[in-house]
Coordinates of C-alpha atoms and ligand atoms in Angstrom, one line a residue:
M1 CA 16.9 10.9 -19.2
A2 CA 16.0 8.1 -17.4
R3 CA 16.3 4.3 -19.3
Y4 CA 12.9 2.7 -18.6
I5 CA 12.9 -1.0 -17.4
F6 CA 8.7 -2.0 -18.3
I7 CA 8.3 -5.2 -16.7
T8 CA 5.3 -7.6 -17.5
G9 CA 3.5 -10.6 -15.9
G10 CA 2.5 -13.7 -17.5
V11 CA 1.2 -17.6 -17.2
V12 CA -1.0 -15.6 -13.9
S13 CA -1.5 -13.4 -11.7
S14 CA 0.0 -12.7 -8.4
L15 CA 3.2 -13.7 -9.2
G16 CA 4.8 -10.5 -7.0
K17 CA 5.1 -8.3 -9.5
G18 CA 5.0 -5.6 -7.5
L19 CA 7.3 -6.8 -4.8
A20 CA 10.6 -8.0 -7.7
S21 CA 9.9 -4.9 -9.7
A22 CA 9.9 -2.7 -5.8
A23 CA 13.3 -5.3 -5.2
L24 CA 15.0 -4.4 -8.8
G25 CA 14.5 -0.7 -7.7
A26 CA 16.1 -1.4 -4.4
L27 CA 18.8 -3.1 -5.7
L28 CA 19.8 -0.1 -8.9
Q29 CA 19.9 1.9 -5.6
A30 CA 22.4 -0.4 -4.1
R31 CA 24.4 1.0 -6.3
G32 CA 24.0 4.3 -6.5
Y33 CA 21.4 4.9 -9.1
S34 CA 17.8 7.0 -8.6
V35 CA 15.0 5.5 -9.1
R36 CA 11.2 5.8 -9.9
L37 CA 8.2 3.2 -10.1
R38 CA 5.4 3.2 -11.4
K39 CA 2.6 1.3 -12.4
L40 CA 0.0 0.6 -15.2
D41 CA -3.3 -0.7 -14.4
P42 CA -5.4 -2.1 -17.5
Y43 CA -8.7 -1.8 -15.7
L44 CA -11.1 0.1 -16.2
N45 CA -11.9 2.7 -13.4
V46 CA -11.3 5.8 -12.9
D47 CA -8.7 5.0 -9.8
P48 CA -8.8 1.9 -7.3
G49 CA -10.3 4.2 -4.6
T50 CA -14.1 3.2 -5.3
M51 CA -12.9 -0.6 -5.0
S52 CA -13.5 -3.2 -2.9
P53 CA -10.8 -3.9 -0.2
Y54 CA -11.7 -7.3 -1.5
E55 CA -11.9 -6.8 -5.0
H56 CA -7.7 -4.8 -5.1
G57 CA -6.6 -4.9 -1.6
E58 CA -5.7 -2.0 0.3
V59 CA -5.9 1.5 -1.5
F60 CA -2.6 3.4 -0.6
V61 CA -2.4 7.2 -0.5
T62 CA 0.7 9.5 -1.9
D63 CA 1.4 12.6 -0.2
D64 CA 0.0 14.2 -3.0
G65 CA -3.5 12.7 -2.3
A66 CA -3.8 10.4 -5.3
E67 CA -5.7 6.6 -4.4
T68 CA -3.2 3.9 -5.9
D69 CA -2.8 0.4 -6.3
L70 CA -1.0 -1.5 -3.6
D71 CA 1.6 -2.2 -5.1
L72 CA 2.6 1.9 -4.9
G73 CA 3.6 0.5 -1.5
H74 CA 6.0 -2.2 -2.4
Y75 CA 7.4 0.4 -4.4
E76 CA 7.4 3.1 -1.6
R77 CA 8.2 0.9 1.2
F78 CA 11.5 -0.6 -0.5
T79 CA 12.6 2.8 -2.3
G80 CA 11.6 5.3 0.2
V81 CA 11.0 7.1 -2.7
A82 CA 7.3 8.9 -1.9
A83 CA 5.1 7.6 -4.3
R84 CA 3.0 10.4 -6.5
T85 CA 0.0 11.1 -8.2
T86 CA 2.0 10.9 -11.2
D87 CA 3.3 7.0 -10.4
S88 CA 0.1 5.4 -10.9
I89 CA -2.4 5.0 -14.3
S90 CA -5.1 3.0 -15.2
S91 CA -6.9 2.5 -18.2
G92 CA -10.1 3.9 -16.7
R93 CA -8.1 6.9 -16.3
I94 CA -6.6 7.2 -19.9
Y95 CA -9.9 6.5 -21.5
S96 CA -11.3 9.7 -19.1
N97 CA -8.6 12.3 -20.0
V98 CA -8.7 10.9 -24.0
L99 CA -12.6 11.5 -24.5
E100 CA -12.2 15.4 -22.5
K101 CA -10.0 15.7 -24.8
E102 CA -12.5 15.1 -27.9
R103 CA -14.9 17.0 -25.7
R104 CA -12.9 20.1 -26.0
G105 CA -12.2 19.6 -29.9
D106 CA -8.3 19.1 -29.0
Y107 CA -8.5 16.6 -31.7
L108 CA -9.4 18.8 -34.4
G109 CA -12.3 16.8 -36.1
K110 CA -10.1 13.2 -36.1
T111 CA -11.5 9.9 -35.6
I112 CA -10.0 9.1 -31.7
Q113 CA -8.6 5.2 -31.9
V114 CA -6.3 2.9 -29.7
I115 CA -3.3 4.2 -31.5
P116 CA -2.6 6.4 -32.1
H117 CA -4.6 8.7 -29.3
V118 CA -5.0 6.0 -26.3
T119 CA -1.2 5.1 -26.8
N120 CA -0.1 9.0 -27.4
E121 CA -1.7 9.3 -23.5
I122 CA -0.5 6.7 -22.5
K123 CA 3.4 7.3 -23.6
D124 CA 3.0 11.3 -22.5
F125 CA 1.9 9.5 -19.3
L126 CA 5.7 7.5 -19.2
E127 CA 7.6 10.6 -20.0
I128 CA 6.6 12.9 -16.7
G129 CA 9.5 13.1 -14.9
G130 CA 11.1 11.4 -17.6
D131 CA 14.3 13.8 -16.8
E132 CA 15.0 13.2 -12.7
V133 CA 16.5 9.9 -11.9
D134 CA 18.2 7.3 -14.0
F135 CA 16.5 4.5 -14.2
M136 CA 11.7 4.4 -14.1
L137 CA 10.4 1.1 -14.0
C138 CA 7.2 1.0 -14.8
E139 CA 5.0 -2.3 -13.7
I140 CA 2.1 -2.8 -16.2
G141 CA -0.4 -4.4 -14.7
G142 CA -2.0 -8.5 -15.5
T143 CA -0.8 -10.4 -17.6
V144 CA 0.2 -10.3 -21.1
G145 CA -2.8 -11.5 -22.9
D146 CA -5.7 -10.4 -21.2
I147 CA -8.1 -7.7 -23.8
E148 CA -7.2 -5.1 -21.5
G149 CA -3.8 -4.9 -21.8
L150 CA -3.1 -4.7 -25.5
P151 CA -2.7 -0.4 -26.0
F152 CA 0.0 -0.4 -22.8
F153 CA 2.2 -3.2 -23.9
E154 CA 1.3 -1.4 -28.2
A155 CA 2.1 1.7 -25.9
I156 CA 5.8 0.7 -24.3
R157 CA 6.7 -1.1 -27.6
Q158 CA 6.5 2.4 -29.6
F159 CA 7.8 4.4 -26.7
A160 CA 11.0 2.0 -26.4
Q161 CA 10.6 1.9 -30.3
E162 CA 11.5 5.9 -30.4
K163 CA 13.6 6.3 -27.7
P164 CA 17.4 5.4 -28.6
R165 CA 18.3 2.0 -28.7
G166 CA 19.5 0.3 -25.3
Q167 CA 17.0 3.3 -23.2
C168 CA 14.2 0.5 -22.0
I169 CA 14.7 -3.3 -21.4
F170 CA 11.4 -5.7 -20.5
M171 CA 12.1 -7.9 -17.5
H172 CA 9.2 -10.7 -17.8
L173 CA 7.6 -11.9 -15.2
T174 CA 6.6 -15.8 -15.2
L175 CA 5.7 -19.3 -13.2
L176 CA 7.6 -22.5 -13.9
P177 CA 5.0 -24.8 -12.0
W178 CA 6.2 -28.1 -10.6
I179 CA 5.0 -31.0 -11.6
K180 CA 4.8 -33.3 -8.1
A181 CA 3.5 -36.6 -10.5
S182 CA 6.9 -36.5 -12.6
G183 CA 9.1 -34.4 -10.5
E184 CA 9.6 -31.6 -13.2
L185 CA 9.5 -28.4 -13.5
K186 CA 7.8 -27.5 -16.5
T187 CA 8.9 -24.4 -18.5
K188 CA 6.5 -24.7 -21.9
P189 CA 3.9 -22.2 -20.1
T190 CA 6.8 -19.5 -20.3
Q191 CA 7.6 -20.2 -23.6
H192 CA 4.2 -19.5 -24.5
S193 CA 4.5 -16.7 -22.2
V194 CA 6.9 -14.9 -24.0
K195 CA 5.9 -16.1 -27.7
E196 CA 2.4 -14.0 -26.8
L197 CA 4.6 -11.4 -26.2
R198 CA 6.4 -11.3 -29.2
S199 CA 3.9 -12.1 -31.0
I200 CA 3.0 -8.4 -30.1
G201 CA 7.2 -7.1 -30.5
L202 CA 7.7 -7.0 -27.3
A203 CA 11.2 -9.3 -26.7
P204 CA 11.9 -9.9 -23.0
D205 CA 15.8 -9.3 -22.2
V206 CA 14.9 -10.2 -18.7
L207 CA 13.3 -13.2 -17.4
V208 CA 12.1 -13.6 -13.7
C209 CA 10.7 -17.2 -12.9
R210 CA 9.2 -17.4 -9.3
S211 CA 9.9 -21.6 -8.7
E212 CA 9.5 -23.2 -5.4
G213 CA 13.0 -24.3 -5.7
P214 CA 16.1 -23.6 -8.0
I215 CA 16.2 -24.1 -11.2
P216 CA 18.2 -26.8 -13.1
D217 CA 20.5 -26.1 -15.7
K218 CA 18.9 -27.7 -18.4
E219 CA 15.4 -25.9 -17.8
R220 CA 17.6 -22.4 -17.5
E221 CA 19.1 -23.8 -21.2
K222 CA 16.3 -24.4 -22.6
L223 CA 14.1 -20.7 -21.0
A224 CA 17.8 -19.1 -22.8
L225 CA 17.3 -21.3 -26.2
F226 CA 12.8 -21.0 -26.7
C227 CA 12.7 -16.9 -24.8
N228 CA 15.7 -15.6 -27.0
V229 CA 17.3 -14.5 -23.1
R230 CA 20.4 -14.9 -22.4
Q231 CA 21.1 -17.6 -19.6
D232 CA 22.5 -15.5 -16.8
A233 CA 19.7 -13.2 -17.5
V234 CA 16.8 -16.1 -16.5
I235 CA 16.6 -15.2 -12.7
A236 CA 15.0 -18.5 -10.4
A237 CA 12.7 -16.0 -8.3
Q238 CA 12.0 -18.5 -4.9
D239 CA 10.0 -18.2 -2.9
L240 CA 11.3 -16.2 1.1
R241 CA 10.1 -17.2 4.7
S242 CA 10.2 -13.0 4.2
I243 CA 8.9 -10.7 1.6
Y244 CA 12.7 -8.3 2.9
E245 CA 14.6 -10.8 1.7
A246 CA 13.8 -10.0 -2.1
P247 CA 16.0 -7.4 -2.6
L248 CA 19.4 -10.2 -1.1
A249 CA 17.2 -12.9 -3.3
Y250 CA 17.5 -11.3 -6.4
H251 CA 20.6 -10.3 -6.0
R252 CA 21.9 -13.4 -5.2
E253 CA 20.7 -14.3 -8.8
G254 CA 21.5 -11.9 -10.6
L255 CA 19.2 -9.5 -11.1
D256 CA 20.7 -6.2 -11.9
Q257 CA 23.5 -7.8 -12.9
A258 CA 21.1 -9.2 -16.3
V259 CA 19.4 -5.9 -15.9
L260 CA 22.9 -3.7 -16.1
D261 CA 24.4 -6.2 -18.6
A262 CA 20.8 -5.6 -20.5
F263 CA 21.4 -1.4 -20.6
G264 CA 25.3 -2.6 -21.8
I265 CA 26.4 -0.7 -19.0
S266 CA 30.0 -1.6 -17.7
P267 CA 31.6 -1.8 -15.4
A268 CA 28.3 -2.2 -12.9
P269 CA 28.3 0.8 -10.1
K270 CA 29.3 -1.9 -6.4
P271 CA 26.1 -2.7 -4.8
N272 CA 26.0 -1.9 -0.9
L273 CA 24.1 -4.1 0.8
E274 CA 23.8 -3.0 4.6
K275 CA 20.9 -1.6 5.0
W276 CA 19.2 -4.9 3.4
E277 CA 21.4 -7.2 5.2
D278 CA 20.1 -5.7 8.6
V279 CA 16.8 -5.4 8.0
A280 CA 16.9 -9.2 6.5
D281 CA 18.9 -10.2 10.0
R282 CA 16.4 -8.2 12.2
V283 CA 13.1 -10.5 10.1
Y284 CA 15.3 -13.7 10.5
N285 CA 16.6 -13.8 13.8
P286 CA 14.3 -11.8 16.2
D287 CA 14.1 -12.7 20.2
G288 CA 10.8 -13.0 21.0
E289 CA 6.9 -12.3 19.9
V290 CA 4.3 -10.7 20.6
R291 CA 0.8 -11.0 19.8
V292 CA -1.8 -8.4 17.6
A293 CA -5.4 -8.8 17.4
I294 CA -6.7 -6.6 14.5
V295 CA -10.0 -5.7 14.9
G296 CA -11.9 -4.8 11.7
K297 CA -14.1 -6.2 8.7
Y298 CA -11.9 -6.7 5.8
T299 CA -10.0 -9.3 7.3
Q300 CA -10.8 -12.3 4.6
L301 CA -8.9 -10.6 2.2
E302 CA -4.7 -10.0 3.9
D303 CA -3.9 -7.2 1.2
A304 CA -6.8 -5.5 2.5
Y305 CA -4.9 -4.4 4.8
K306 CA -1.2 -4.4 3.7
S307 CA 0.9 -1.4 4.9
I308 CA -0.8 -2.6 8.3
A309 CA 0.5 -5.9 8.4
E310 CA 3.9 -4.4 6.8
A311 CA 4.3 -1.5 9.2
L312 CA 3.8 -3.8 12.3
T313 CA 6.4 -5.9 10.9
H314 CA 8.2 -3.2 10.9
G315 CA 8.0 -2.4 14.9
G316 CA 9.1 -6.0 15.5
M317 CA 12.0 -5.6 13.2
A318 CA 12.8 -2.0 15.1
N319 CA 12.3 -4.0 18.4
R320 CA 14.0 -7.5 16.9
V321 CA 10.3 -9.5 17.7
R322 CA 8.8 -11.2 16.0
V323 CA 4.5 -9.8 15.9
R324 CA 2.4 -12.1 15.4
A325 CA -0.6 -10.5 13.4
E326 CA -3.9 -12.4 13.6
W327 CA -7.3 -10.6 11.7
I328 CA -10.5 -10.8 13.9
D329 CA -14.2 -10.3 12.0
A330 CA -15.2 -7.2 14.2
E331 CA -18.6 -8.6 14.2
I332 CA -17.8 -11.7 16.3
F333 CA -17.9 -9.6 19.4
E334 CA -21.4 -8.3 18.5
R335 CA -23.0 -11.6 18.4
D336 CA -20.7 -12.8 21.1
E337 CA -21.2 -10.0 25.2
D338 CA -18.1 -11.5 26.5
V339 CA -15.4 -10.2 24.3
A340 CA -12.9 -10.7 26.8
P341 CA -12.0 -14.4 25.8
L342 CA -11.5 -13.7 22.4
L343 CA -9.6 -10.8 23.4
E344 CA -7.6 -11.8 26.7
G345 CA -4.6 -13.7 24.4
Y346 CA -3.4 -10.8 22.8
N347 CA -0.8 -8.0 23.8
A348 CA -2.1 -5.6 21.6
I349 CA -5.2 -4.1 19.9
V350 CA -5.0 -2.1 16.4
V351 CA -8.4 -1.2 14.9
P352 CA -7.9 -0.5 11.7
G353 CA -9.5 1.7 9.1
G354 CA -12.7 0.8 7.3
F355 CA -15.9 2.4 5.7
G356 CA -19.5 1.9 6.8
E357 CA -21.5 0.9 9.8
R358 CA -21.4 -3.0 9.4
G359 CA -19.1 -4.1 11.8
T360 CA -18.5 -0.8 14.1
E361 CA -20.2 -1.8 17.5
G362 CA -17.8 -4.9 17.6
K363 CA -14.8 -2.2 16.6
I364 CA -16.0 -0.3 19.5
R365 CA -16.2 -2.9 22.0
A366 CA -12.8 -4.5 21.3
A367 CA -11.7 0.0 22.3
K368 CA -13.7 -0.3 25.3
F369 CA -11.7 -4.1 26.2
A370 CA -8.6 -2.5 25.5
R371 CA -8.6 0.8 27.2
E372 CA -10.5 -1.1 30.6
R373 CA -8.0 -4.0 30.4
K374 CA -4.8 -1.7 30.0
V375 CA -4.1 -3.5 25.9
P376 CA -2.2 -1.3 23.7
Y377 CA -4.6 0.0 21.4
L378 CA -3.6 1.5 17.6
G379 CA -7.0 3.0 16.2
I380 CA -5.7 3.8 13.0
C381 CA -9.2 6.7 11.7
L382 CA -12.0 4.6 12.0
G383 CA -10.3 3.1 14.8
M384 CA -10.0 6.1 16.4
Q385 CA -13.2 7.3 15.5
M386 CA -14.5 4.3 18.0
A387 CA -12.5 4.9 20.7
V388 CA -13.9 8.3 20.6
I389 CA -17.2 7.0 20.3
E390 CA -16.2 4.9 22.9
A391 CA -15.1 7.9 24.8
A392 CA -18.2 9.2 24.9
R393 CA -20.3 6.8 25.1
D394 CA -18.8 5.3 28.1
L395 CA -17.2 8.1 29.8
A396 CA -18.7 11.4 29.0
G397 CA -21.9 10.5 29.3
L398 CA -23.2 10.4 26.2
E399 CA -25.0 7.2 25.2
N400 CA -26.2 8.1 21.6
A401 CA -22.8 8.9 20.4
G402 CA -22.4 7.8 17.4
S403 CA -20.6 8.8 13.4
E404 CA -23.2 10.5 10.3
E405 CA -21.4 7.5 8.5
F406 CA -23.5 5.4 9.5
D407 CA -26.7 7.2 9.9
H408 CA -25.9 8.5 6.6
E409 CA -25.6 5.1 5.9
A410 CA -29.4 4.0 7.3
G411 CA -31.0 6.9 5.7
M412 CA -32.4 7.7 9.6
K413 CA -30.8 10.2 12.2
R414 CA -30.1 7.7 15.6
F415 CA -27.0 8.7 16.8
E416 CA -25.1 12.1 17.9
P417 CA -22.9 12.8 15.4
V418 CA -19.5 13.2 18.2
V419 CA -18.3 12.5 14.3
Y420 CA -19.8 14.0 11.6
H421 CA -19.4 14.7 8.1
L422 CA -16.6 16.8 6.8
K423 CA -17.8 18.9 4.1
E424 CA -14.8 22.5 4.5
W425 CA -11.5 22.4 5.5
V426 CA -8.2 24.4 5.0
E427 CA -5.7 23.0 2.4
G428 CA -2.7 24.8 2.2
N429 CA -3.7 28.4 2.3
R430 CA -7.2 27.5 0.3
T431 CA -10.5 26.2 1.8
V432 CA -12.1 22.3 0.2
Q433 CA -15.6 22.8 0.3
R434 CA -17.0 19.3 -0.2
T435 CA -21.0 18.0 -0.7
Q436 CA -23.2 15.2 0.2
A437 CA -24.2 15.6 -4.1
D438 CA -20.6 14.9 -4.7
D439 CA -19.9 11.8 -6.7
K440 CA -18.4 9.0 -4.3
G441 CA -14.5 9.8 -6.1
G442 CA -12.9 12.1 -4.5
T443 CA -15.2 13.3 -1.8
M444 CA -12.4 12.9 0.9
R445 CA -9.8 14.6 2.3
L446 CA -7.1 12.8 1.6
G447 CA -2.6 12.6 1.0
A448 CA -0.5 14.5 3.2
Y449 CA -1.6 17.0 6.5
D450 CA 0.5 18.6 9.0
A451 CA -0.7 18.7 12.1
V452 CA 0.4 20.0 15.6
L453 CA 1.6 17.8 18.7
T454 CA 0.8 18.6 22.2
E455 CA 4.0 19.3 24.6
G456 CA 4.7 16.5 26.7
S457 CA 2.5 14.3 25.3
R458 CA 3.0 10.5 24.8
V459 CA 3.1 11.4 20.9
A460 CA 5.4 14.3 20.7
G461 CA 7.5 12.0 23.1
I462 CA 7.3 8.6 20.0
Y463 CA 7.7 11.1 17.4
G464 CA 10.1 13.4 19.2
G465 CA 8.5 16.4 18.2
C466 CA 5.5 18.9 17.8
A467 CA 5.4 19.0 14.2
I468 CA 4.4 16.3 11.9
S469 CA 3.3 15.3 8.7
E470 CA 1.0 12.1 8.1
R471 CA -1.3 10.3 5.4
H472 CA -5.6 11.2 5.5
R473 CA -8.2 9.3 3.9
H474 CA -11.7 10.0 5.2
R475 CA -14.6 11.6 5.3
Y476 CA -15.8 11.9 8.3
E477 CA -14.0 13.9 11.5
V478 CA -14.5 14.3 15.6
D479 CA -15.9 17.2 16.4
I480 CA -14.5 19.7 18.4
K481 CA -17.7 20.9 20.3
Y482 CA -16.7 17.4 22.6
R483 CA -13.9 18.1 23.1
D484 CA -14.3 19.6 26.5
K485 CA -16.2 16.7 27.7
L486 CA -14.4 13.9 26.2
E487 CA -10.9 15.3 27.8
A488 CA -12.4 16.2 31.3
A489 CA -13.1 12.9 30.7
G490 CA -9.8 11.9 30.3
L491 CA -8.8 12.1 26.7
S492 CA -6.6 13.9 25.6
F493 CA -6.9 15.5 22.1
S494 CA -2.7 15.3 22.0
G495 CA -3.0 16.4 17.7
M496 CA -4.6 18.7 16.0
S497 CA -4.6 20.1 12.4
P498 CA -2.2 23.6 12.4
D499 CA -5.6 25.3 12.3
G500 CA -7.1 23.7 16.0
R501 CA -9.9 22.8 14.1
L502 CA -9.1 19.0 13.8
P503 CA -8.7 16.0 15.7
E504 CA -6.0 14.7 15.3
I505 CA -4.7 12.1 17.7
V506 CA -6.3 11.2 21.2
E507 CA -4.2 9.7 24.0
Y508 CA -6.1 8.7 27.7
D509 CA -2.4 9.4 29.6
D510 CA -3.7 7.2 32.1
H511 CA -3.4 3.6 29.9
P512 CA 0.5 2.5 29.2
W513 CA -0.5 2.9 25.5
Y514 CA -3.6 3.8 24.0
I515 CA -3.9 6.8 21.0
G516 CA -6.1 7.0 18.3
V517 CA -5.4 9.1 14.8
Q518 CA -7.1 9.9 12.3
F519 CA -4.6 9.1 9.8
H520 CA -2.8 6.5 8.6
P521 CA 0.8 6.1 9.7
E522 CA 1.2 3.4 8.2
L523 CA 1.5 4.3 4.6
K524 CA 4.8 5.7 5.2
S525 CA 6.3 2.7 7.7
K526 CA 9.7 1.4 5.8
P527 CA 11.5 -2.1 6.9
F528 CA 14.5 0.4 7.0
A529 CA 12.8 3.4 9.2
P530 CA 9.5 1.8 10.6
H531 CA 7.1 4.3 11.6
P532 CA 7.8 5.9 15.1
L533 CA 3.8 5.3 16.2
F534 CA 4.7 1.7 14.9
R535 CA 8.3 0.8 16.8
D536 CA 6.6 2.9 20.3
F537 CA 3.1 0.5 19.7
V538 CA 5.0 -3.2 19.6
R539 CA 7.4 -1.8 22.3
A540 CA 4.5 -1.4 24.5
A541 CA 2.8 -4.8 23.2
L542 CA 6.4 -6.2 24.6
A543 CA 6.1 -5.1 27.4
Q544 CA 2.7 -6.0 28.3
S545 CA 3.2 -9.4 27.3
R546 CA 5.8 -9.2 29.7
L547 CA 3.8 -8.8 32.3
V548 CA 1.5 -11.2 31.3
Ligands
LIG1 N1 -15.0 5.5 7.3 C1 -14.9 6.7 7.5 C2 -15.0 7.8 7.0 O1 -14.6 8.0 6.2 C3 -13.0 6.3 8.0 C4 -12.1 6.4 7.1 C5 -10.8 5.7 6.9 O2 -10.4 5.0 8.3 N2 -9.8 5.5 6.4 O3 -14.2 9.2 8.0

């Protein structure tokens, strides 16, 4: 049975709990253990699928089609372990399961209560797959003291109590603020946070403290004494220039050792950190730089396109260059007559995924600029649909080309539906049907689907083969009715669903690098295994930078 590590946070949010969990997962792997990482989120949404990226950052999609928290992206990028539906849960999902059971009569007339019914539901979730790995790392979202978080804290307390001794440990992440005026690092907020934890029956074994600088011995002693942890289990988490140094930095601070000590594992297997040394070397010692414009909608919040930013970094690592990604609000291109001055300084352009009409005309103009000026272009999901609409309007003479998505939103018919609402598709050997009237959540083509690439196409060369599987999250689809017209105009449909009905990839043969993909390649990129499309896209950007 797996050993469980519960990761909680205190003092403030956004301390990098997800990253600390992911880095710890990577370190345990480096010592030869198998791991799985999980996120338990106290919010009441059933899943983050319907939350605005402004609120919650990107929605990370798993192979098996779950819409999850972006922390699962960190977990995958650091461990390479593909996340599953059962790696993420929210209070909303827990309560909806409990209420469903209540309606079914599963509780045999009992009064339904947070303890034991909700906590049991959480504990059942924790058990899933517990016999498959050496370590299960479970991160609890939010901070200790949040009202919503209480059932989760209570459930992990019970869980640890019911397991054999030494099967579960608790790691708590806090902040040590630096008071400039007195030149001091303050431990009091951490003490309070641990006190709060202990008042609900949880005692941390490992304390990870975010701080700007190292933790002096005096403060370390104080933390150990007042928080009741061992001194060598007080781990400093200093700000890093790159998140990809986190496994090495945490190892230097002794995090993995402290965790193994807390479990009483001795002697601990030696870690092999070569992979992370290479990753850090590539991030910190680039040989040049390329500039990439990301023309999107949710540009105020970088987390909204987290995986794209990371995948570009990975592409840079593969080419040993730094990728300077800049976010441009697509709506700017709708105001300005000439987009050229705004885009000329970039070596490549990405149009990422998105929903709704706002900003789409600007994205179409960016796609046109890239095509005409022969600047490398990567269109992802909505970005591919924009590239197709651009080609339909400008090259195939379909002036009114557009997406049904925008007509649906506006409640009127204005466009020729080159991109139409997908209501039926094949999943394995069954046909899935969806209608407009379905709930907003769960009406999309979600998760991993196979695609077949045309032999000899640029993408087949990039992937090094013709059979691929990539993750999807979309409702609308390019209509193959327009394929012949578009291909005659120069846009090849070089990737299709295995049944030949759904376009997956489009590209121009007479362009240095112009590819649109209906899926999200960024979700599968890793620092130690950059996604081939991002690797080659950055290579093309580098070639472009040498031309100018
Ligand atoms: N809004 C588009 C669709 O639903 C694109 C989705 C996306 O970019 N993820 O098809």
